[in-house]
Coordinates of C-alpha atoms (C1' of nucleotides) in Angstrom, one line a residue:
Chain A
M1 CA 93.1 69.4 -91.0
L2 CA 93.4 66.6 -88.5
D3 CA 96.0 64.7 -90.2
E4 CA 99.8 64.7 -90.4
K5 CA 99.3 66.6 -93.7
Q6 CA 99.9 70.1 -92.4
N7 CA 103.0 71.6 -90.8
S8 CA 105.1 68.8 -92.1
G9 CA 108.2 71.0 -91.9
L10 CA 108.0 71.3 -88.1
N11 CA 110.8 69.6 -86.4
F12 CA 111.6 69.3 -82.7
H13 CA 114.4 68.0 -80.7
V14 CA 113.3 65.2 -78.5
S15 CA 115.1 64.2 -75.3
V16 CA 114.7 61.9 -72.4
D17 CA 115.3 62.9 -68.8
C18 CA 115.7 60.4 -66.0
V19 CA 114.9 60.8 -62.4
V20 CA 117.0 58.0 -60.8
F21 CA 116.0 57.0 -57.3
G22 CA 118.1 55.1 -54.8
F23 CA 117.4 54.1 -51.2
E24 CA 120.1 53.8 -48.7
F25 CA 120.4 54.1 -44.9
G26 CA 116.7 54.9 -44.6
K27 CA 116.9 57.7 -47.1
L28 CA 115.5 58.2 -50.6
N29 CA 118.1 59.7 -52.9
V30 CA 118.2 61.0 -56.4
L31 CA 121.1 61.0 -58.8
L32 CA 121.9 64.4 -60.1
L33 CA 124.4 66.0 -62.4
E34 CA 126.4 69.0 -61.4
R35 CA 126.3 71.8 -64.0
K36 CA 129.2 74.2 -63.9
M37 CA 129.5 77.4 -65.8
L38 CA 130.9 81.0 -65.9
F39 CA 127.9 83.2 -65.3
K40 CA 128.2 87.0 -65.1
G41 CA 131.9 86.6 -64.6
V42 CA 131.7 84.2 -61.6
E43 CA 131.6 80.4 -61.4
F44 CA 128.1 79.1 -61.0
K45 CA 127.1 75.6 -60.0
D46 CA 123.8 73.9 -59.9
L47 CA 122.1 70.6 -60.5
K48 CA 120.2 69.0 -63.3
L49 CA 118.6 65.7 -64.2
P50 CA 120.6 63.4 -66.4
G51 CA 119.2 63.2 -69.9
D52 CA 120.1 63.2 -73.5
L53 CA 118.7 63.8 -76.9
V54 CA 117.0 60.8 -78.5
R55 CA 118.8 59.4 -81.5
K56 CA 117.0 58.9 -84.8
D57 CA 117.2 55.1 -84.8
E58 CA 116.2 54.4 -81.2
D59 CA 113.1 54.0 -79.2
L60 CA 112.3 56.4 -76.3
D61 CA 112.7 53.5 -73.8
T62 CA 116.0 52.6 -75.4
A63 CA 117.2 56.1 -75.2
A64 CA 116.4 56.2 -71.5
A65 CA 118.1 52.9 -70.9
R66 CA 121.2 54.2 -72.7
V67 CA 121.3 57.3 -70.6
L68 CA 121.2 55.1 -67.5
K69 CA 123.8 52.8 -68.8
E70 CA 126.1 55.7 -69.5
L71 CA 125.4 57.2 -66.1
T72 CA 125.8 54.2 -63.9
G73 CA 127.1 51.3 -66.0
L74 CA 124.1 49.3 -65.1
D75 CA 121.7 47.4 -67.3
N76 CA 118.3 46.0 -66.7
I77 CA 117.2 48.8 -64.4
Y78 CA 113.6 49.5 -63.6
L79 CA 112.4 52.3 -65.8
R80 CA 109.1 53.9 -66.1
Q81 CA 107.9 56.6 -68.5
F82 CA 105.6 59.0 -66.6
A83 CA 105.3 62.2 -68.7
A84 CA 106.1 64.1 -71.9
I85 CA 106.7 67.9 -71.6
G86 CA 106.9 70.2 -74.6
T87 CA 106.3 73.7 -73.3
P88 CA 108.1 75.8 -76.0
D89 CA 110.0 77.9 -73.5
R90 CA 110.8 75.2 -71.0
L91 CA 114.6 75.6 -71.4
Y92 CA 114.6 79.3 -71.9
R93 CA 112.9 80.8 -68.8
M94 CA 116.1 81.6 -66.8
E95 CA 119.1 83.6 -67.7
R96 CA 121.5 81.0 -66.4
D97 CA 119.9 78.3 -68.4
M98 CA 120.1 80.3 -71.6
E99 CA 123.7 81.2 -70.8
W100 CA 124.6 77.5 -70.3
L101 CA 122.9 76.5 -73.5
R102 CA 124.9 79.2 -75.3
Q103 CA 128.1 77.9 -73.8
I104 CA 127.6 74.3 -74.8
G105 CA 126.4 75.5 -78.3
H106 CA 122.8 74.3 -78.0
P107 CA 120.6 75.9 -80.7
E108 CA 117.6 77.8 -79.2
E109 CA 114.9 75.4 -80.3
V110 CA 112.1 73.6 -78.7
V111 CA 113.0 70.4 -77.0
V112 CA 110.2 68.0 -76.2
T113 CA 111.3 65.8 -73.4
V114 CA 110.0 62.4 -72.3
A115 CA 110.5 61.8 -68.6
Y116 CA 111.3 58.5 -66.9
Y117 CA 112.0 57.5 -63.4
S118 CA 114.1 54.6 -62.5
L119 CA 114.8 52.6 -59.4
I120 CA 118.2 51.3 -58.4
N121 CA 119.1 49.0 -55.6
I122 CA 122.6 49.7 -54.4
D123 CA 123.5 46.0 -53.9
Q124 CA 126.7 44.7 -52.5
D125 CA 127.8 42.8 -55.5
K126 CA 126.8 45.5 -57.9
I127 CA 128.6 48.3 -56.1
N128 CA 131.9 47.5 -57.7
R129 CA 130.8 48.1 -61.2
F130 CA 129.0 51.2 -59.9
E131 CA 131.5 54.0 -60.2
L132 CA 130.0 57.3 -60.8
Q133 CA 131.6 60.1 -62.7
E134 CA 132.9 63.0 -60.7
D135 CA 130.0 65.3 -61.5
V136 CA 127.3 62.8 -60.7
K137 CA 126.1 62.4 -57.1
W138 CA 123.4 61.1 -54.9
H139 CA 121.3 63.7 -53.2
P140 CA 118.7 63.1 -50.5
V141 CA 115.3 63.8 -52.0
S142 CA 114.2 65.9 -49.1
Q143 CA 117.0 68.4 -49.8
I144 CA 116.3 69.2 -53.4
K145 CA 115.0 72.7 -53.6
E146 CA 116.0 73.9 -57.0
L147 CA 117.1 72.4 -60.3
A148 CA 118.0 73.7 -63.8
F149 CA 115.4 74.3 -66.5
D150 CA 112.0 72.8 -65.6
H151 CA 113.7 69.9 -63.9
M152 CA 112.3 70.7 -60.5
E153 CA 108.7 70.2 -61.9
I154 CA 109.8 67.0 -63.6
F155 CA 111.4 65.8 -60.4
N156 CA 108.2 66.6 -58.3
D157 CA 106.1 64.8 -60.9
A158 CA 108.4 61.8 -60.7
L159 CA 108.0 61.6 -57.0
K160 CA 104.2 61.7 -57.3
A161 CA 104.2 59.0 -60.0
L162 CA 106.5 56.9 -57.8
R163 CA 104.2 57.2 -54.9
D164 CA 101.2 56.3 -57.0
E165 CA 102.8 53.3 -58.4
L166 CA 104.3 52.1 -55.1
R167 CA 100.8 51.7 -53.8
F168 CA 99.7 49.3 -56.5
N169 CA 102.8 47.5 -57.7
P170 CA 105.5 45.7 -56.0
I171 CA 108.2 48.1 -57.1
G172 CA 109.6 48.9 -53.7
F173 CA 111.8 45.8 -54.0
E174 CA 113.6 47.4 -56.9
L175 CA 115.1 49.8 -54.4
L176 CA 116.3 47.2 -51.9
P177 CA 119.2 44.8 -52.1
S178 CA 118.0 41.3 -53.1
K179 CA 117.9 40.2 -49.5
F180 CA 116.4 42.7 -47.1
T181 CA 114.8 42.9 -43.7
L182 CA 111.1 43.8 -43.0
S183 CA 112.2 46.9 -41.2
Q184 CA 114.1 48.1 -44.3
L185 CA 111.0 47.4 -46.3
Q186 CA 108.8 49.2 -43.9
K187 CA 111.1 52.2 -43.8
L188 CA 111.1 52.4 -47.5
Y189 CA 107.3 52.6 -47.6
E190 CA 107.3 55.2 -44.9
V191 CA 109.9 57.4 -46.6
I192 CA 108.3 57.3 -50.0
L193 CA 104.7 57.6 -48.9
G194 CA 105.6 60.1 -46.3
S195 CA 103.8 58.5 -43.3
T196 CA 104.6 56.2 -40.5
L197 CA 103.2 52.7 -40.4
D198 CA 102.3 50.4 -37.6
K199 CA 104.9 47.6 -37.3
R200 CA 102.6 44.8 -36.4
N201 CA 100.0 45.7 -39.0
F202 CA 102.7 46.1 -41.7
R203 CA 104.1 42.7 -40.9
K204 CA 100.7 41.2 -40.9
K205 CA 100.1 42.5 -44.4
V206 CA 103.5 41.3 -45.6
S207 CA 102.9 37.8 -44.2
N208 CA 99.9 37.6 -46.5
M209 CA 102.2 38.1 -49.5
P210 CA 103.5 34.7 -50.5
Y211 CA 106.0 36.4 -52.7
V212 CA 107.9 37.9 -49.8
I213 CA 109.9 34.9 -48.6
P214 CA 112.1 34.5 -45.6
I215 CA 115.5 32.9 -46.3
N216 CA 117.7 30.9 -44.1
E217 CA 119.8 33.9 -43.1
K218 CA 119.8 36.6 -40.4
E219 CA 121.6 39.9 -39.9
K220 CA 125.1 39.6 -38.4
G221 CA 127.2 41.9 -36.3
V222 CA 124.4 44.1 -35.1
S223 CA 124.2 44.9 -31.4
H224 CA 120.6 43.9 -31.0
K225 CA 118.4 41.0 -32.0
P226 CA 119.3 40.2 -35.6
A227 CA 116.6 40.5 -38.2
Q228 CA 115.4 37.8 -40.6
Y229 CA 116.3 38.3 -44.2
Y230 CA 113.6 38.1 -46.9
I231 CA 113.6 38.0 -50.7
F232 CA 111.0 39.0 -53.2
S233 CA 110.0 36.4 -55.8
K234 CA 108.7 37.9 -59.0
K235 CA 107.6 34.5 -60.1
V236 CA 105.5 33.8 -57.1
Y237 CA 104.1 37.3 -57.4
E238 CA 103.0 36.8 -61.0
K239 CA 101.4 33.5 -60.1
T240 CA 99.5 34.5 -57.0
R241 CA 98.2 38.0 -57.5
K242 CA 94.5 38.1 -57.7
S243 CA 93.5 41.2 -59.7
S244 CA 95.8 43.3 -61.8
L245 CA 95.4 45.9 -59.1
D246 CA 96.1 44.6 -55.7
F247 CA 99.1 45.3 -53.5
F248 CA 99.5 48.0 -50.9
V249 CA 97.7 51.0 -49.6
Chain B
M1 CA 127.9 62.5 -73.0
L2 CA 124.8 62.9 -70.9
D3 CA 123.9 66.4 -72.0
E4 CA 122.1 68.0 -74.8
K5 CA 125.5 68.6 -76.3
Q6 CA 125.6 65.7 -78.7
N7 CA 123.4 65.0 -81.7
S8 CA 122.1 68.5 -81.7
G9 CA 121.1 68.1 -85.3
L10 CA 118.6 65.4 -84.7
N11 CA 115.1 66.5 -85.4
F12 CA 111.8 64.7 -85.0
H13 CA 108.3 65.4 -85.9
V14 CA 106.1 65.4 -82.8
S15 CA 102.4 64.7 -83.0
V16 CA 99.5 64.3 -80.6
D17 CA 96.9 61.5 -80.9
C18 CA 93.6 61.6 -79.1
V19 CA 91.5 58.6 -78.0
V20 CA 88.1 60.3 -77.6
F21 CA 85.7 58.3 -75.5
G22 CA 81.9 58.8 -75.3
F23 CA 79.2 56.9 -73.5
E24 CA 75.7 56.5 -74.8
F25 CA 72.9 54.0 -74.5
G26 CA 75.0 51.9 -72.2
K27 CA 77.9 51.6 -74.6
L28 CA 81.4 53.0 -74.5
N29 CA 82.3 54.5 -77.9
V30 CA 85.4 56.0 -79.4
L31 CA 85.7 58.7 -82.1
L32 CA 87.6 57.6 -85.1
L33 CA 88.5 59.0 -88.5
E34 CA 87.9 57.1 -91.7
R35 CA 91.0 57.0 -93.9
K36 CA 90.3 56.4 -97.6
M37 CA 92.9 55.7 -100.3
L38 CA 93.6 53.9 -103.5
F39 CA 95.7 50.9 -102.6
K40 CA 96.9 48.5 -105.2
G41 CA 94.3 49.9 -107.6
V42 CA 91.3 49.4 -105.4
E43 CA 89.7 51.7 -102.9
F44 CA 90.8 50.9 -99.4
K45 CA 89.2 52.2 -96.2
D46 CA 90.2 51.9 -92.6
L47 CA 90.2 53.8 -89.3
K48 CA 92.7 55.9 -87.4
L49 CA 92.8 58.0 -84.3
P50 CA 92.5 61.7 -84.7
G51 CA 95.7 63.6 -84.3
D52 CA 98.0 66.2 -85.6
L53 CA 101.5 67.5 -85.7
V54 CA 102.4 69.8 -82.8
R55 CA 103.1 73.4 -83.8
K56 CA 106.3 75.0 -82.8
D57 CA 104.7 77.6 -80.6
E58 CA 102.3 75.4 -78.7
D59 CA 102.3 73.1 -75.7
L60 CA 101.5 69.4 -76.0
D61 CA 98.3 69.8 -74.0
T62 CA 97.4 72.8 -76.2
A63 CA 97.9 70.8 -79.3
A64 CA 95.7 68.0 -78.0
A65 CA 93.0 70.5 -77.1
R66 CA 93.2 72.1 -80.5
V67 CA 92.8 68.7 -82.2
L68 CA 89.7 68.1 -80.1
K69 CA 88.3 71.5 -80.9
E70 CA 88.8 71.0 -84.6
L71 CA 87.3 67.6 -84.3
T72 CA 84.2 68.3 -82.3
G73 CA 83.9 72.0 -81.9
L74 CA 84.0 71.5 -78.1
D75 CA 86.2 73.3 -75.6
N76 CA 87.0 72.4 -72.0
I77 CA 87.0 68.7 -72.6
Y78 CA 88.6 66.3 -70.1
L79 CA 92.0 65.4 -71.5
R80 CA 94.7 63.2 -70.1
Q81 CA 98.1 62.5 -71.4
F82 CA 99.0 58.8 -70.9
A83 CA 101.9 57.9 -73.1
A84 CA 104.6 59.0 -75.5
I85 CA 105.7 56.6 -78.3
G86 CA 108.7 57.1 -80.5
T87 CA 109.5 53.7 -82.0
P88 CA 111.3 54.7 -85.2
D89 CA 109.3 52.5 -87.6
R90 CA 105.9 53.0 -85.9
L91 CA 104.4 54.5 -89.0
Y92 CA 106.2 52.3 -91.5
R93 CA 105.4 48.8 -90.7
M94 CA 102.5 48.2 -93.0
E95 CA 102.4 48.6 -96.8
R96 CA 99.1 50.5 -96.7
D97 CA 100.4 52.9 -94.1
M98 CA 103.4 53.8 -96.2
E99 CA 101.2 54.1 -99.3
W100 CA 98.9 56.5 -97.5
L101 CA 101.8 58.6 -96.2
R102 CA 103.1 58.8 -99.8
Q103 CA 99.8 59.9 -101.1
I104 CA 99.4 62.7 -98.6
G105 CA 103.0 63.7 -99.1
H106 CA 104.3 62.9 -95.7
P107 CA 108.1 62.6 -95.6
E108 CA 109.4 59.3 -94.2
E109 CA 110.7 60.5 -90.9
V110 CA 110.3 59.5 -87.3
V111 CA 107.2 60.9 -85.7
V112 CA 107.2 60.8 -81.9
T113 CA 103.7 60.9 -80.7
V114 CA 102.2 61.9 -77.4
A115 CA 98.9 60.1 -76.7
Y116 CA 95.9 61.6 -74.8
Y117 CA 92.5 60.2 -74.0
S118 CA 89.6 62.5 -73.6
L119 CA 86.1 62.0 -72.2
I120 CA 83.0 63.6 -73.7
N121 CA 79.5 63.7 -72.4
I122 CA 77.0 63.9 -75.1
D123 CA 74.8 66.3 -73.4
Q124 CA 71.4 67.6 -74.6
D125 CA 72.4 71.3 -74.9
K126 CA 75.8 70.5 -76.3
I127 CA 74.6 68.3 -79.1
N128 CA 73.6 71.2 -81.3
R129 CA 77.1 72.5 -81.6
F130 CA 78.3 69.0 -82.0
E131 CA 78.3 68.3 -85.7
L132 CA 80.9 65.9 -86.8
Q133 CA 82.5 65.9 -90.1
E134 CA 81.5 63.2 -92.5
D135 CA 84.6 61.0 -92.0
V136 CA 84.5 61.2 -88.2
K137 CA 82.2 58.7 -86.4
W138 CA 81.6 57.0 -83.1
H139 CA 82.4 53.3 -82.9
P140 CA 81.6 51.0 -80.1
V141 CA 84.8 50.2 -78.3
S142 CA 84.0 46.5 -78.3
Q143 CA 84.0 46.4 -82.0
I144 CA 87.4 47.9 -82.7
K145 CA 89.7 45.2 -84.1
E146 CA 92.2 47.0 -86.2
L147 CA 93.4 50.6 -86.7
A148 CA 96.0 52.3 -88.9
F149 CA 99.7 52.5 -87.9
D150 CA 100.3 51.6 -84.2
H151 CA 96.9 53.1 -83.3
M152 CA 95.5 49.8 -82.1
E153 CA 98.2 49.7 -79.4
I154 CA 97.6 53.3 -78.5
F155 CA 93.9 52.6 -78.2
N156 CA 94.4 49.6 -76.0
D157 CA 96.8 51.5 -73.8
A158 CA 94.2 54.3 -73.5
L159 CA 91.5 51.9 -72.4
K160 CA 93.9 50.5 -69.8
A161 CA 94.8 54.0 -68.6
L162 CA 91.1 55.0 -68.5
R163 CA 90.2 51.9 -66.4
D164 CA 93.0 52.6 -63.9
E165 CA 92.0 56.2 -63.5
L166 CA 88.3 55.5 -63.2
R167 CA 89.1 53.5 -60.1
F168 CA 90.7 56.4 -58.2
N169 CA 89.3 59.6 -59.7
P170 CA 85.7 60.8 -60.2
I171 CA 86.1 61.0 -64.0
G172 CA 83.1 58.8 -64.8
F173 CA 80.9 61.9 -64.6
E174 CA 82.8 63.4 -67.5
L175 CA 81.1 60.8 -69.7
L176 CA 77.6 61.4 -68.4
P177 CA 75.2 64.3 -69.0
S178 CA 75.2 66.8 -66.2
K179 CA 72.1 65.1 -64.7
F180 CA 72.1 61.3 -64.7
T181 CA 70.5 58.4 -62.9
L182 CA 72.3 56.0 -60.6
S183 CA 71.6 53.1 -63.1
Q184 CA 73.4 55.1 -65.8
L185 CA 76.3 55.6 -63.5
Q186 CA 76.5 52.0 -62.5
K187 CA 76.3 50.9 -66.1
L188 CA 79.2 53.2 -67.0
Y189 CA 81.3 51.6 -64.3
E190 CA 80.3 48.1 -65.4
V191 CA 81.1 48.8 -69.1
I192 CA 84.4 50.4 -68.5
L193 CA 85.7 48.1 -65.8
G194 CA 84.3 45.0 -67.5
S195 CA 82.4 43.5 -64.6
T196 CA 78.9 43.6 -63.2
L197 CA 78.2 45.3 -59.9
D198 CA 75.6 44.6 -57.2
K199 CA 72.9 47.3 -57.4
R200 CA 72.4 47.7 -53.6
N201 CA 76.1 47.7 -52.8
F202 CA 76.8 50.2 -55.6
R203 CA 74.1 52.6 -54.3
K204 CA 75.3 52.2 -50.8
K205 CA 78.7 53.3 -51.8
V206 CA 77.4 56.2 -53.9
S207 CA 75.2 57.4 -51.0
N208 CA 78.4 57.8 -49.0
M209 CA 79.7 60.3 -51.6
P210 CA 78.4 63.7 -50.6
Y211 CA 79.3 65.0 -54.0
V212 CA 76.8 62.9 -55.9
I213 CA 73.7 64.9 -55.1
P214 CA 70.0 64.1 -55.9
I215 CA 68.2 67.0 -57.6
N216 CA 64.5 67.7 -57.6
E217 CA 63.8 66.0 -60.9
K218 CA 62.9 62.5 -62.1
E219 CA 62.9 60.7 -65.3
K220 CA 59.9 61.3 -67.5
G221 CA 58.1 59.3 -70.1
V222 CA 59.5 55.9 -69.2
S223 CA 57.1 53.0 -68.9
H224 CA 58.3 52.0 -65.4
K225 CA 59.1 53.7 -62.1
P226 CA 61.0 56.8 -63.0
A227 CA 64.5 57.2 -61.7
Q228 CA 65.8 60.1 -59.6
Y229 CA 68.3 62.4 -61.3
Y230 CA 71.6 63.2 -59.6
I231 CA 74.4 65.7 -60.3
F232 CA 78.1 65.6 -59.6
S233 CA 79.5 68.5 -57.6
K234 CA 83.2 69.0 -58.2
K235 CA 83.3 71.6 -55.4
V236 CA 81.9 69.3 -52.8
Y237 CA 84.2 66.6 -54.1
E238 CA 87.3 68.8 -53.6
K239 CA 86.2 69.7 -50.2
T240 CA 85.2 66.3 -48.8
R241 CA 87.7 63.9 -50.2
K242 CA 89.9 62.5 -47.5
S243 CA 93.1 61.4 -49.2
S244 CA 94.4 62.1 -52.6
L245 CA 93.6 58.5 -53.4
D246 CA 90.1 57.5 -52.5
F247 CA 87.1 56.9 -54.7
F248 CA 86.1 53.6 -56.2
V249 CA 87.2 50.1 -56.6
Chain C
dT1 C1' 126.2 41.2 -15.5
dT2 C1' 123.7 44.9 -17.0
dA3 C1' 122.3 48.4 -20.3
dA4 C1' 121.1 49.5 -24.8
dT5 C1' 118.9 48.5 -29.0
dT6 C1' 116.0 46.5 -32.4
dC7 C1' 113.3 42.3 -33.6
dG8 C1' 109.1 39.9 -33.5
dT9 C1' 104.5 38.8 -32.1
dG10 C1' 98.2 38.7 -31.0
dT11 C1' 93.9 40.6 -29.8
dT12 C1' 90.2 43.7 -29.8
dT13 C1' 87.3 46.9 -32.1
dG14 C1' 85.6 49.4 -35.9
dT15 C1' 84.9 49.8 -40.8
dT16 C1' 84.2 48.3 -45.3
dA17 C1' 82.9 44.6 -48.8
dT18 C1' 79.9 41.0 -50.2
dA19 C1' 75.8 38.3 -50.9
dC20 C1' 71.2 38.2 -51.5
dA21 C1' 65.1 39.3 -52.9
dC22 C1' 61.1 41.9 -52.6
dT23 C1' 58.1 46.1 -52.9
dT24 C1' 57.2 50.5 -55.4
dT25 C1' 55.9 53.4 -59.2
dA26 C1' 55.0 54.5 -63.5
dC27 C1' 53.2 53.3 -68.4
dC28 C1' 50.6 50.5 -71.5
dG29 C1' 47.1 47.9 -73.5
dA30 C1' 43.0 45.1 -73.1
Chain D
dT1 C1' 40.1 50.5 -64.6
dC2 C1' 42.7 46.8 -64.1
dG3 C1' 46.4 43.6 -64.7
dG4 C1' 50.9 43.1 -66.8
dT5 C1' 55.5 44.8 -67.6
dA6 C1' 59.7 47.0 -66.5
dA7 C1' 63.0 49.2 -64.0
dA8 C1' 63.6 51.8 -59.5
dG9 C1' 64.6 51.6 -54.9
dT10 C1' 65.6 49.5 -50.4
dG11 C1' 68.0 46.4 -45.5
dT12 C1' 70.3 42.8 -43.2
dA13 C1' 73.6 39.3 -42.0
dT14 C1' 78.3 37.7 -42.6
dA15 C1' 83.1 37.9 -43.8
dA16 C1' 87.3 40.4 -44.8
dC17 C1' 90.2 44.0 -43.8
dA18 C1' 92.1 48.2 -41.2
dA19 C1' 93.6 50.4 -36.9
dA20 C1' 95.1 50.8 -32.4
dC21 C1' 98.0 49.1 -29.0
dA22 C1' 102.7 46.8 -25.4
dC23 C1' 106.0 43.6 -24.1
dG24 C1' 109.4 39.6 -24.1
dA25 C1' 113.6 37.9 -26.9
dA26 C1' 118.2 38.2 -29.0
dT27 C1' 122.3 40.3 -29.6
dT28 C1' 126.5 43.5 -28.6
dA29 C1' 129.0 46.8 -25.8
dA30 C1' 130.6 48.5 -21.6

DNA sequence: TTAATTCGTGTTTGTTATACACTTTACCGA
DNA sequence: TCGGTAAAGTGTATAACAAACACGAATTAA
């Protein structure tokens, strides 16, 4: 009754979906795939989250990392699982979704999906290797209004999970280049948490974090007082954090 | 490449597993199922988490609620999804696990499981309806050393997730009877968070929570000063909480 | 040389966290 | 009925942290 005895013929498809965040020019962006199709005789375009079916011989985390690698060419990206969704009709609520699945030959079956978000820093030296396919683009988070399937819900949940984690773990640095200014860091927190922060209080807090370290380098070519660059040291962080739950609020 | 196009023949079994917590006599307990089998000619017993395969027409949350209902007879139990695990060999690492699966006729396939924890208060009026099957028993959390399959990892992750949530959401009350004393409440926090708390400071904090309300009733039949009973009001909590993230630390 | 722009800095005040010990109220048993 | 036992209930002083707030310094562009 409570065991894996029953229903042993019941098979599902399992997929991973990735909500890939990036931060540039003071904006939080998300990487989305354009979906094109012929719908009721006219061309129809919309956006969806990148994802793929999980293969039989791979872990869920591995599948998510593979999707990211195929999408961006990048390895070692910050990835966090934040939900599993298995509502039976989740892919079959909208006409256009059913039509699309028909066109790509997807059988009408339940797909349980495991959702991840990932954080990418669009660093100078990485940007070369970082060539996106034509149908994959960054979109400002604030402008996302609608996505395919239940991807809008997944996206909203990802944002919520990101905000929650940002308060208690030093993950903001994953979204910044390896050297960054304190203004960039502050802006990042403001944009993700959706509030403004006091500059002096912010810097006071950061100066109590021994793992945010000034380096011997300043901004160049800006028409104002150049800012000090800092780096984040994971090593120092691991060594100096007091409880498993300190960081920001 | 990134779509559900490929691998469309890949099917998984999907299950839910529940880590059911209870709190009684100052101890945190977990509800486990005894697994019995003939292994290498002798009777072998161990413990596993309750769980079941998800049915084709049900949601993951629905499946978890169903498992709980079948297990305890209770509805409307606090349930929280906290992980999905799909490591291909997760059920096939130990001889005894493979033997057990063989004996119950489980095909050797990948089972992706979605893990939930749930909180039960063992209330006076509920206890009648609450008749556990013979092979289902409460075990003190501190005494769990080994479980079947990867259930020990799932159990440890559940504890971690419970601790994290306890700090920021008023879920402790789910583990207490509807009327409780402040000492019970304090003990609950101490046991789950694994630290002792100062009585006066604890009560000071609680007295700033308008949703923890004294009722016109005291302990009876105790051989010392009887304690005041309190109730938790979800309504008042919803109305009075300031941010989405306040509560305890 | 001046204007424009962003960087970087300290103090005060209020709130919250911590540390700490004794009196009260009930039951029990002699 | 009285003394012992056991847990309940209560206040204050100090330290740490959060919030509010304004101006001089460094650079480029015109």
